Short mmCIF file of C-alpha atoms in Angstrom, two decimals:
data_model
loop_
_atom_site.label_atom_id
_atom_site.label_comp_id
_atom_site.label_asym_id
_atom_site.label_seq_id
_atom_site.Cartn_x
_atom_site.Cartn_y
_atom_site.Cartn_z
CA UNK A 1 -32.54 72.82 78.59
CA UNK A 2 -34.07 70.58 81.35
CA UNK A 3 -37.04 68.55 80.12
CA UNK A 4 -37.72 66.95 83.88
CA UNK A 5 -40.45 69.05 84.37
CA UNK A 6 -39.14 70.22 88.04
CA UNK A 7 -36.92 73.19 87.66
CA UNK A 8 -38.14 76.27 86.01
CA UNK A 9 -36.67 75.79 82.82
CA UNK A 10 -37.90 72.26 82.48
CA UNK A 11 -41.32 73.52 83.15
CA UNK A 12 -41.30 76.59 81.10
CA UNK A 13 -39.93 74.35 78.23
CA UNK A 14 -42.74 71.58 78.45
CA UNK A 15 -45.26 74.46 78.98
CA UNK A 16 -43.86 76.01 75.66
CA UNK A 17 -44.03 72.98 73.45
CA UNK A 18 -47.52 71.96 74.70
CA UNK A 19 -48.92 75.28 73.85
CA UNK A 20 -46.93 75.18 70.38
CA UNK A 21 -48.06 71.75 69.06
CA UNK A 22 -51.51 71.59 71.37
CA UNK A 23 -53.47 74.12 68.85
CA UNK A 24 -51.04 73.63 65.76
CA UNK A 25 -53.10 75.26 62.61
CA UNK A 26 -51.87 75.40 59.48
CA UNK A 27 -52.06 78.58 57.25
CA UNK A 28 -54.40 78.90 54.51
CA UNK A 29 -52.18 78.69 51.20
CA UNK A 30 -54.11 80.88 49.34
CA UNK A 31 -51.97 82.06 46.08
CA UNK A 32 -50.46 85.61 46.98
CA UNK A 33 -51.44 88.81 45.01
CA UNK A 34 -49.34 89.45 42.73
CA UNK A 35 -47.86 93.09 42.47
CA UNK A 36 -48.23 94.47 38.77
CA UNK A 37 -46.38 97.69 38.20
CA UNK A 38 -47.99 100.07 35.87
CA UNK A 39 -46.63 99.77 32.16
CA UNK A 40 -47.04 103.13 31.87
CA UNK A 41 -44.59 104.35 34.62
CA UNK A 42 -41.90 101.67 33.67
CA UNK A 43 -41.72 103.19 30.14
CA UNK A 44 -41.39 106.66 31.95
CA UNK A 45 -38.30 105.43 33.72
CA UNK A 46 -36.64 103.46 30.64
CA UNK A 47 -37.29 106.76 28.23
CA UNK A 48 -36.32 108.93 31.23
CA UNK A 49 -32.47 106.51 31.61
CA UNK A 50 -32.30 106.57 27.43
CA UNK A 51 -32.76 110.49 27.10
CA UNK A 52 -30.07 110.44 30.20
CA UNK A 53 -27.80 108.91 28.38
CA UNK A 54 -27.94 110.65 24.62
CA UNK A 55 -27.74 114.07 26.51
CA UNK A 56 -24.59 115.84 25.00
CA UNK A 57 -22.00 117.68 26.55
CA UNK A 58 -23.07 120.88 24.98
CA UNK A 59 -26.56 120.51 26.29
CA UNK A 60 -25.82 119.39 29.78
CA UNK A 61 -23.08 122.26 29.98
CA UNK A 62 -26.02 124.78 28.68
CA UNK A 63 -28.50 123.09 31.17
CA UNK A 64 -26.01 123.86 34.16
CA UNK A 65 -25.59 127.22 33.01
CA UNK A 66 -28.71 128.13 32.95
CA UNK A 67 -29.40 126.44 36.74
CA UNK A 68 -26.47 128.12 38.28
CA UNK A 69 -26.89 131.63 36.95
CA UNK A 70 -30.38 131.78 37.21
CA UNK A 71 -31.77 135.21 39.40
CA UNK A 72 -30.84 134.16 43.11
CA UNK A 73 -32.39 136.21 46.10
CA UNK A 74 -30.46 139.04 47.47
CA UNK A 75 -30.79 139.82 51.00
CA UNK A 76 -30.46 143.59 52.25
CA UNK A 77 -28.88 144.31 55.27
CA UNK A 78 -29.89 147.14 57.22
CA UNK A 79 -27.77 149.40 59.50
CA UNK A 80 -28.47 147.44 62.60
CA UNK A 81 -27.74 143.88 60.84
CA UNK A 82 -25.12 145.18 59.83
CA UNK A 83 -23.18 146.26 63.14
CA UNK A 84 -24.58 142.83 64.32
CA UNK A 85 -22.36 141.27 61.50
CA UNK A 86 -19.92 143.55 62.17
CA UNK A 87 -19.09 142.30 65.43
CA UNK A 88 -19.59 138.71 64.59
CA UNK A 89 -17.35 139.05 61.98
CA UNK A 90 -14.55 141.02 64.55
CA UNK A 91 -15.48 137.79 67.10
CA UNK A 92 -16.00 140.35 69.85
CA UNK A 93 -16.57 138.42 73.56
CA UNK A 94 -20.30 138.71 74.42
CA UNK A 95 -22.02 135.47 72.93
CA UNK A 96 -25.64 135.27 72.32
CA UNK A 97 -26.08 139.17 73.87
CA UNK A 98 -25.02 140.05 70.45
CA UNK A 99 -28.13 138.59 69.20
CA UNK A 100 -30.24 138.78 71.69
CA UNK A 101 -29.16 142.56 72.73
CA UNK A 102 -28.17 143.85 69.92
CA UNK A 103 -24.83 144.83 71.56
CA UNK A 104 -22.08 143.40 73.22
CA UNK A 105 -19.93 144.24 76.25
CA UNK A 106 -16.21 143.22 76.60
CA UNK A 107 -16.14 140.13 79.06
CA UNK A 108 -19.88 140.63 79.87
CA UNK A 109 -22.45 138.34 79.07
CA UNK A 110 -25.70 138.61 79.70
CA UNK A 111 -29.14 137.08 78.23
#
């Protein structure tokens, strides 16, 4: 940069350094606070990692068994769902009318 003090970037350069060092404060060093994490939750997550780690095969296959055959919802389909899937399914032209309409006309589209 220029430091002449004519052209703009001389004089935004001397402008920025006298504003800089012209009220220059130093920080307060006051000591930081120090973060001190709970005792209690640290021994949660070591005992948590140990029990991780003695789990046997035989109870981690019965513990999957029992989370992926456990009662799911079933969803009923009534008879006008089920046209509506009906014609999804058969990828009949029509678009959103199927939805929206509840039918669908070959070629036809209309919202």
């Amino acid at each position: 940069m220029f430091t002449d003090g004519v052209s703009l970037p001389g004089l935004s350069e001397k402008i920025m350094y006298q504003t800089c060092f012209k009220n220059l404060r130093y920080p307060n060093k006051v000591p930081a606070i120090v973060f001190s994490f709970p005792i209690k939750r640290m021994i949660g997550y070591k005992s948590q990692d140990a029990e991780a780690k003695h789990m046997f095969l035989k109870g981690f296959r019965y513990k999957k068994l029992l989370e992926f055959n456990s009662d799911k919802p079933v969803y009923s389909i009534d008879k006008e769902e089920k046209e509506i899937c009906g014609k999804m399914k058969a990828n009949i032209a029509g678009g959103p009318s199927i939805i929206f309409n509840r039918y669908a006309k070959r070629n036809e589209t209309k919202i």
